[in-house]
CSV table of C-alpha atoms and ligand atoms in Angstrom, one decimal:
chain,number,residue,atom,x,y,z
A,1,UNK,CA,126.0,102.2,95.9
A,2,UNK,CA,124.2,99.1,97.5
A,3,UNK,CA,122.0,96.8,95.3
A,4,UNK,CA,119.5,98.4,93.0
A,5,UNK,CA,116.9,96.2,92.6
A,6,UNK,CA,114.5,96.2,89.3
A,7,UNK,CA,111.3,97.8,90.1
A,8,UNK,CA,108.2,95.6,90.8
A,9,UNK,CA,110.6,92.9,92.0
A,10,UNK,CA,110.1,90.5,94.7
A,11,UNK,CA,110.7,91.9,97.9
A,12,UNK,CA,110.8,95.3,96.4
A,13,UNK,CA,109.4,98.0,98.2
A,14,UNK,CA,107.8,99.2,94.6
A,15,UNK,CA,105.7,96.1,94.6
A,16,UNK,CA,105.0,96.6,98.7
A,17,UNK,CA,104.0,100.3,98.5
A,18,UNK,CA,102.6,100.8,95.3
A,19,UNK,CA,99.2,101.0,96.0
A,20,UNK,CA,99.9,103.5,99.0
A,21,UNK,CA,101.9,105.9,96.3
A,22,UNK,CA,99.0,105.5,93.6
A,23,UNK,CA,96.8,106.6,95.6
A,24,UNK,CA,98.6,109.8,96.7
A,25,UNK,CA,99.6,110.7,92.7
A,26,UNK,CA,97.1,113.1,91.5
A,27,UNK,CA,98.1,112.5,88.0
A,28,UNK,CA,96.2,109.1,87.6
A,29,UNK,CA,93.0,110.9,88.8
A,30,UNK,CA,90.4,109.9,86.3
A,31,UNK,CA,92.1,107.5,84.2
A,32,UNK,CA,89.4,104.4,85.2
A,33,UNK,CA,86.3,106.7,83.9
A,34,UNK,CA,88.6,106.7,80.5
A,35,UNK,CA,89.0,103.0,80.6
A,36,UNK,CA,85.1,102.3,81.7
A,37,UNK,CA,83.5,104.5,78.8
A,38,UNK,CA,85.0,101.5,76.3
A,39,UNK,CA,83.5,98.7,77.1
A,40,UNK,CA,80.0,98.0,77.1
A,41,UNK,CA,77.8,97.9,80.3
A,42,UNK,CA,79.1,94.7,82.0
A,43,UNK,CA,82.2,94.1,79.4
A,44,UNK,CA,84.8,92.2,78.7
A,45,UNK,CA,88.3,93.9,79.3
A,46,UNK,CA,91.8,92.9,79.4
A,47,UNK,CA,94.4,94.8,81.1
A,48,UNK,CA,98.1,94.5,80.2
A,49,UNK,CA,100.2,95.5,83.2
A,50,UNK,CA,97.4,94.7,85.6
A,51,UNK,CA,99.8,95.5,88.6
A,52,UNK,CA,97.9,95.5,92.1
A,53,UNK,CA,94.5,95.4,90.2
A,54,UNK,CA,94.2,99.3,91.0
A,55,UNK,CA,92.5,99.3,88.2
A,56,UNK,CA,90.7,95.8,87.5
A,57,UNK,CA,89.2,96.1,90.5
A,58,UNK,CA,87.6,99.5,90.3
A,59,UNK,CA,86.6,98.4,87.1
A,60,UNK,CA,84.9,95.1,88.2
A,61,UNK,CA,83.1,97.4,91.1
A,62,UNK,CA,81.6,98.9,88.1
A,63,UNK,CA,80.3,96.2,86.8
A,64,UNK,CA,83.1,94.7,84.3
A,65,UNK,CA,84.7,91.4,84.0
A,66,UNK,CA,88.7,92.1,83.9
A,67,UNK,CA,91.4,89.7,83.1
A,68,UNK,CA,94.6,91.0,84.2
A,69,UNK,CA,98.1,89.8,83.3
A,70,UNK,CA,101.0,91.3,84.3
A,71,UNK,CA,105.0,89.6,84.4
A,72,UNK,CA,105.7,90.3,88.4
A,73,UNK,CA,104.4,87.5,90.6
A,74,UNK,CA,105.2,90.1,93.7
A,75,UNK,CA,102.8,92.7,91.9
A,76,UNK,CA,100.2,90.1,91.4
A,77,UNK,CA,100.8,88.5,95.1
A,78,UNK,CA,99.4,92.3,96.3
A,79,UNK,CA,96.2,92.0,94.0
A,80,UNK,CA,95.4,88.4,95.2
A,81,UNK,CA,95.4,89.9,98.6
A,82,UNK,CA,93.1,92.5,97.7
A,83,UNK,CA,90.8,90.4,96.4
A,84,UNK,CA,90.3,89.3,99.8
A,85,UNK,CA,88.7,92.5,101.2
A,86,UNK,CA,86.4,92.7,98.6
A,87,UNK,CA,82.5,91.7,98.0
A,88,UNK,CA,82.9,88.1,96.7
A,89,UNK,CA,80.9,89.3,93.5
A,90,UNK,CA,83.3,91.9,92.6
A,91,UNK,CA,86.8,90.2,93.4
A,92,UNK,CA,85.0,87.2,91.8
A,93,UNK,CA,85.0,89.3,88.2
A,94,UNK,CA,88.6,90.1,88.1
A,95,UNK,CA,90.9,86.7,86.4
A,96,UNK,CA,94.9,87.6,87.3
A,97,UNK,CA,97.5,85.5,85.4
A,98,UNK,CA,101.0,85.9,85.2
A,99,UNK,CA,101.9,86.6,81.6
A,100,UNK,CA,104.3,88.8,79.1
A,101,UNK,CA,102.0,91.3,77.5
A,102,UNK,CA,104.9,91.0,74.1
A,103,UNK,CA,103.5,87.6,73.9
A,104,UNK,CA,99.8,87.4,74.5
A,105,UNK,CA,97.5,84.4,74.1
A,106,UNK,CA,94.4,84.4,76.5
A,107,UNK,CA,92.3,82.3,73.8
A,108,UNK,CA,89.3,84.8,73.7
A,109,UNK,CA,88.8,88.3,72.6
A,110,UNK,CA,87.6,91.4,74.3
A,111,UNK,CA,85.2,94.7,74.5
A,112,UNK,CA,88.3,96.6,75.3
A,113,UNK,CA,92.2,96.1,76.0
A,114,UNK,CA,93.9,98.5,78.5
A,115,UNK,CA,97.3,99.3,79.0
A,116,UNK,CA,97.1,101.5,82.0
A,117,UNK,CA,99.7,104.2,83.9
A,118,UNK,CA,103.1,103.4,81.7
A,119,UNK,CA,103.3,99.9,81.2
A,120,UNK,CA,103.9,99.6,78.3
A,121,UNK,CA,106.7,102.2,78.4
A,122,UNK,CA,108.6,99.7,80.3
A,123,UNK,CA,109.6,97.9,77.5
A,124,UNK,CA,111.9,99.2,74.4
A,125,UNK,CA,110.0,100.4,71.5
A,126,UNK,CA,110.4,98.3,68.8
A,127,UNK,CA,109.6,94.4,68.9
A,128,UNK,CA,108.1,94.3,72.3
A,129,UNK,CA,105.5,96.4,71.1
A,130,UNK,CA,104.5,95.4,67.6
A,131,UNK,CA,104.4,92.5,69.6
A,132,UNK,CA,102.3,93.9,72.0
A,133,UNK,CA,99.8,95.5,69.9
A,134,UNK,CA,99.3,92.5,67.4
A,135,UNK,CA,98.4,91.1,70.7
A,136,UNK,CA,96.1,93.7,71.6
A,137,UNK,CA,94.8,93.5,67.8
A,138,UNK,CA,94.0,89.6,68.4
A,139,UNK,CA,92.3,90.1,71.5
A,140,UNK,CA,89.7,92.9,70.6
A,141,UNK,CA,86.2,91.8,69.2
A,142,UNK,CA,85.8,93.5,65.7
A,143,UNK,CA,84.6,97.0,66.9
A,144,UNK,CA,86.4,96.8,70.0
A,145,UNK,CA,88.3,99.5,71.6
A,146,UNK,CA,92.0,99.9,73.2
A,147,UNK,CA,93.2,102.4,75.9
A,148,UNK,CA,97.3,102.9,76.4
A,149,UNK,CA,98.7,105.3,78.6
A,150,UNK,CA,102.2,106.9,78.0
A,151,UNK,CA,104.1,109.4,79.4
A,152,UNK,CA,105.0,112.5,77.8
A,153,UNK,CA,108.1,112.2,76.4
A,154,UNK,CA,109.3,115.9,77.3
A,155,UNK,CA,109.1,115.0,81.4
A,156,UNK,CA,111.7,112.6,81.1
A,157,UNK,CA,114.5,114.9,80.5
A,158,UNK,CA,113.6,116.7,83.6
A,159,UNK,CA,116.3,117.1,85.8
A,160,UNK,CA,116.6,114.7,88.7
A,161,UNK,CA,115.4,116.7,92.1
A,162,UNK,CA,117.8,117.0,94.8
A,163,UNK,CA,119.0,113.6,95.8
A,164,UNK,CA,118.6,114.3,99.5
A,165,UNK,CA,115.2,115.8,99.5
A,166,UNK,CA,112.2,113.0,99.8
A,167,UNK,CA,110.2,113.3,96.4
A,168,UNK,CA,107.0,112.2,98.5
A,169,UNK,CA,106.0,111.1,102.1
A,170,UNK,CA,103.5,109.1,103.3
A,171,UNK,CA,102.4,107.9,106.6
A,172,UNK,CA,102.4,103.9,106.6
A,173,UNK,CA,100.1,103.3,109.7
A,174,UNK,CA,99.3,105.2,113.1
A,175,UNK,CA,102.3,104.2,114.8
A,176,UNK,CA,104.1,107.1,113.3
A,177,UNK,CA,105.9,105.0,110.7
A,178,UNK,CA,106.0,107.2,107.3
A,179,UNK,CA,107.6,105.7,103.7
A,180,UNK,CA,109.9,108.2,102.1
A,181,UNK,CA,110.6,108.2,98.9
A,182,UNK,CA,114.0,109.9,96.9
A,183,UNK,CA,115.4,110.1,93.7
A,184,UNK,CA,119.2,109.3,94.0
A,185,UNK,CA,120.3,109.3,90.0
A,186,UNK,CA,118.1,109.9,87.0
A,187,UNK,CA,119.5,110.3,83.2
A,188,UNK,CA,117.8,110.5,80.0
A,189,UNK,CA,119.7,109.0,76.6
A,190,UNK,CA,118.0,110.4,73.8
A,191,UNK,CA,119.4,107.9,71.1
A,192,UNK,CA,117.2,105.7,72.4
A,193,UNK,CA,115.1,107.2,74.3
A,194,UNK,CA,115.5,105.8,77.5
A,195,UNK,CA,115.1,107.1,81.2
A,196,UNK,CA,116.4,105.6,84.1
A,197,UNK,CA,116.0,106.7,87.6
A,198,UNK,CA,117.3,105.0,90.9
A,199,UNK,CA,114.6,105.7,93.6
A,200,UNK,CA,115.2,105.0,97.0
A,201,UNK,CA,112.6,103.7,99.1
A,202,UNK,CA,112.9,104.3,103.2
A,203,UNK,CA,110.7,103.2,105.9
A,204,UNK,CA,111.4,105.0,108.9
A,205,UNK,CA,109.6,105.1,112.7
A,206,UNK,CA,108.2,107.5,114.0
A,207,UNK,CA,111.7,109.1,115.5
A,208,UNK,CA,112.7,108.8,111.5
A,209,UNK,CA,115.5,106.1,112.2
A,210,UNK,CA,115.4,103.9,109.0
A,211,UNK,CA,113.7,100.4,109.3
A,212,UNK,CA,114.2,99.1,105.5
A,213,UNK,CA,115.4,100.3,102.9
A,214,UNK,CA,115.8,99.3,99.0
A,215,UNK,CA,117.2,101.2,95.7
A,216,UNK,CA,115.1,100.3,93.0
A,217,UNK,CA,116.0,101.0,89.6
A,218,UNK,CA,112.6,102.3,87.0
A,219,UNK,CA,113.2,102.6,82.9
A,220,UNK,CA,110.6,103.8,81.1
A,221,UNK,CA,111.1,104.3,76.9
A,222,UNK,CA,109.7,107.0,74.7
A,223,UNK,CA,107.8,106.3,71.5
A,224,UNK,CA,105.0,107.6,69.7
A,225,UNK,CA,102.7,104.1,69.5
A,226,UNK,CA,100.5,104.7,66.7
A,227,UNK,CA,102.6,103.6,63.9
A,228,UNK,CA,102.7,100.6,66.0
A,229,UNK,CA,98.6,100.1,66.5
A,230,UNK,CA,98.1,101.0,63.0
A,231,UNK,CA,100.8,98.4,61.8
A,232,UNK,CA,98.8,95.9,63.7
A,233,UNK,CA,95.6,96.6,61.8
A,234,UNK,CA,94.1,99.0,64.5
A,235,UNK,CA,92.4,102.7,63.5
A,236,UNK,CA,92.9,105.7,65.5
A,237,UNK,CA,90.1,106.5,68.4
A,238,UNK,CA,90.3,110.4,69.0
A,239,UNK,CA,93.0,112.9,70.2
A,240,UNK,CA,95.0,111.3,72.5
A,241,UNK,CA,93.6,112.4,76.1
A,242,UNK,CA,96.2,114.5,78.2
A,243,UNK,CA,96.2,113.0,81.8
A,244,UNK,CA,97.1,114.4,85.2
A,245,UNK,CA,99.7,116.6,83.0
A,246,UNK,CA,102.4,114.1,82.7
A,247,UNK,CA,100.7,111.1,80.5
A,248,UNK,CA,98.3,111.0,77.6
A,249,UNK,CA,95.7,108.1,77.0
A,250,UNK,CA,96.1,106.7,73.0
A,251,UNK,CA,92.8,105.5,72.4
A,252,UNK,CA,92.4,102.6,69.0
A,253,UNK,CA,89.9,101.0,67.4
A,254,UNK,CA,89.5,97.6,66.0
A,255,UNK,CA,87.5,97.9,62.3
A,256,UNK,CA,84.3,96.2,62.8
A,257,UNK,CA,85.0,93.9,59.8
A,258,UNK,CA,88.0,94.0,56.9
A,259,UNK,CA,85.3,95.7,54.3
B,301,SAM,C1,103.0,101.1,86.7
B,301,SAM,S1,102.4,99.5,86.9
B,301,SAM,C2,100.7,99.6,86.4
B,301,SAM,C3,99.8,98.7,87.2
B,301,SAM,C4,98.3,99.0,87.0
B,301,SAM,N1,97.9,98.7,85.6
B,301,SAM,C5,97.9,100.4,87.3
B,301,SAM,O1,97.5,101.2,86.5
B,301,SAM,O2,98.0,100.7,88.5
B,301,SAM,C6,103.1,98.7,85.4
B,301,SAM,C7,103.0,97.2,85.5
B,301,SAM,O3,103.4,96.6,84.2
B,301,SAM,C8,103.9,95.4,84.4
B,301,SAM,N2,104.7,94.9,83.3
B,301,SAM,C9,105.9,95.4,82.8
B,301,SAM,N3,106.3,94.8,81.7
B,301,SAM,C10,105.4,93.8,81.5
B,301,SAM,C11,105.2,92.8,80.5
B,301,SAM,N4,106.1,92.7,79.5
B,301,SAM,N5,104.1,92.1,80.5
B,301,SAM,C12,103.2,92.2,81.5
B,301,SAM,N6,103.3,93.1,82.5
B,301,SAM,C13,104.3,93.9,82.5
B,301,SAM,C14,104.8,95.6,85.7
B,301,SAM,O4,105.1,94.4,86.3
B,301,SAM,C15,103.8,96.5,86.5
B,301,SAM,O5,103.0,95.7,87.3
């Protein structure tokens, strides 16, 4: 097999094409009301993961200030660019810094910490996220609320689809030009929870000959998180919400004081 590159990477079709495949998964509908209903009018609210800002920025169109950090300088490079095609006012209420959510330090607290559509799953269970949530702990107000989205641990021992048959397809532009997108190799290893797929990403003309292409390896991890909020002094907000059938939002609470 060619080169599998990590996902998110520079010069990784991931990075290039998320936003056009966001838009077309069904299964994130909603998940910005969720985040906007913890914050106060005009809040504070940190996202961990922040990606192309699909979410900051819908979130500062509503009114919020959003700092967003996130460990790919090619996923940031896309939100920078969006920035540019917004109202100065609302592009102007998003901060983007390039940062390892397992080792926080922003200086300031928030209404609200998000970690939005899996990424926190990227990481191993374990350190990375006591890590991550004594972060998140740090960086809430007292009474302040946190949002983390996981996916259900039963879809990732799915069986991979048929590697020759596109998984999605998506026009590029009006020339014709469509991404397709295929899932070569997928496994699930339940002693530590860990599923890996290899998806192929292939731009093709409009005659379908292939202009790029680029295997790009995704690993998500499956843990329950709660035993790792609660460990970092947060309290438990609700039922987790089921999302788009495939994720559920875990929704914590910083005690307004220690009494
Ligand atoms: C699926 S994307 C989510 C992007 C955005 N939050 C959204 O909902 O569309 C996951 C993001 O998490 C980022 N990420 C993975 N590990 C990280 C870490 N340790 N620290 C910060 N960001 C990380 C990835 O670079 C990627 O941009």
């Amino acid at each position: 097999m060619p080169e599998v590159r990590p996902y998110y990477s520079v010069r990784s079709l991931s990075a290039a094409y998320y936003d056009l495949i966001t838009q077309a998964d069904t299964s994130l509908q909603g998940d910005v009301d969720t985040y906007a209903e913890l914050a106060p009018p005009a809040g504070e609210i940190l996202e961990l993961g922040v990606g192309t800002g699909r979410v900051a920025f819908a979130l500062a169109e509503l009114g919020f200030s959003v700092v967003g950090v996130d460990l790919a300088p090619a996923m940031l490079a896309q939100a920078e660019a969006k920035r540019a095609n917004l109202a100065p006012h609302v592009g102007a209420r998003v901060m983007l810094q390039l940062g390892d959510m397992t080792s926080l330090n922003i200086g300031r607290v928030f209404d609200a910490v998000i970690c939005p559509f899996f990424a926190l799953s990227h990481l191993p269970a374990g350190a990375a996220w006591r890590n991550t949530f004594a972060g998140i702990a740090s960086h809430l107000r007292p009474g302040g609320r946190a949002a983390v989205h996981m996916p259900l641990a039963e879809l990732m021992q799915r069986p991979a689809p048929a590697p020759d048959a596109p998984v999605m397809r998506a026009p590029v532009d009006d020339q014709g030009r469509t991404l397709n997108l295929y899932v070569r190799e997928r496994s699930f290893r339940p002693r530590i929870n860990r599923f890996d797929q290899v998806l192929d990403y292939v731009l093709a003309d409009a005659f379908g000959a292939v202009e790029q292409r680029s295997l790009e390896r995704q690993t998500y991890y499956a843990a329950d998180p709660t035993p790792f909020a609660l460990e970092a002094g947060l309290q438990i907000d609700g039922s987790p919400s089921l999302l788009g059938g495939v994720g559920e939002i875990h929704r914590y609470l910083k005690p307004a004081s220690d009494a």
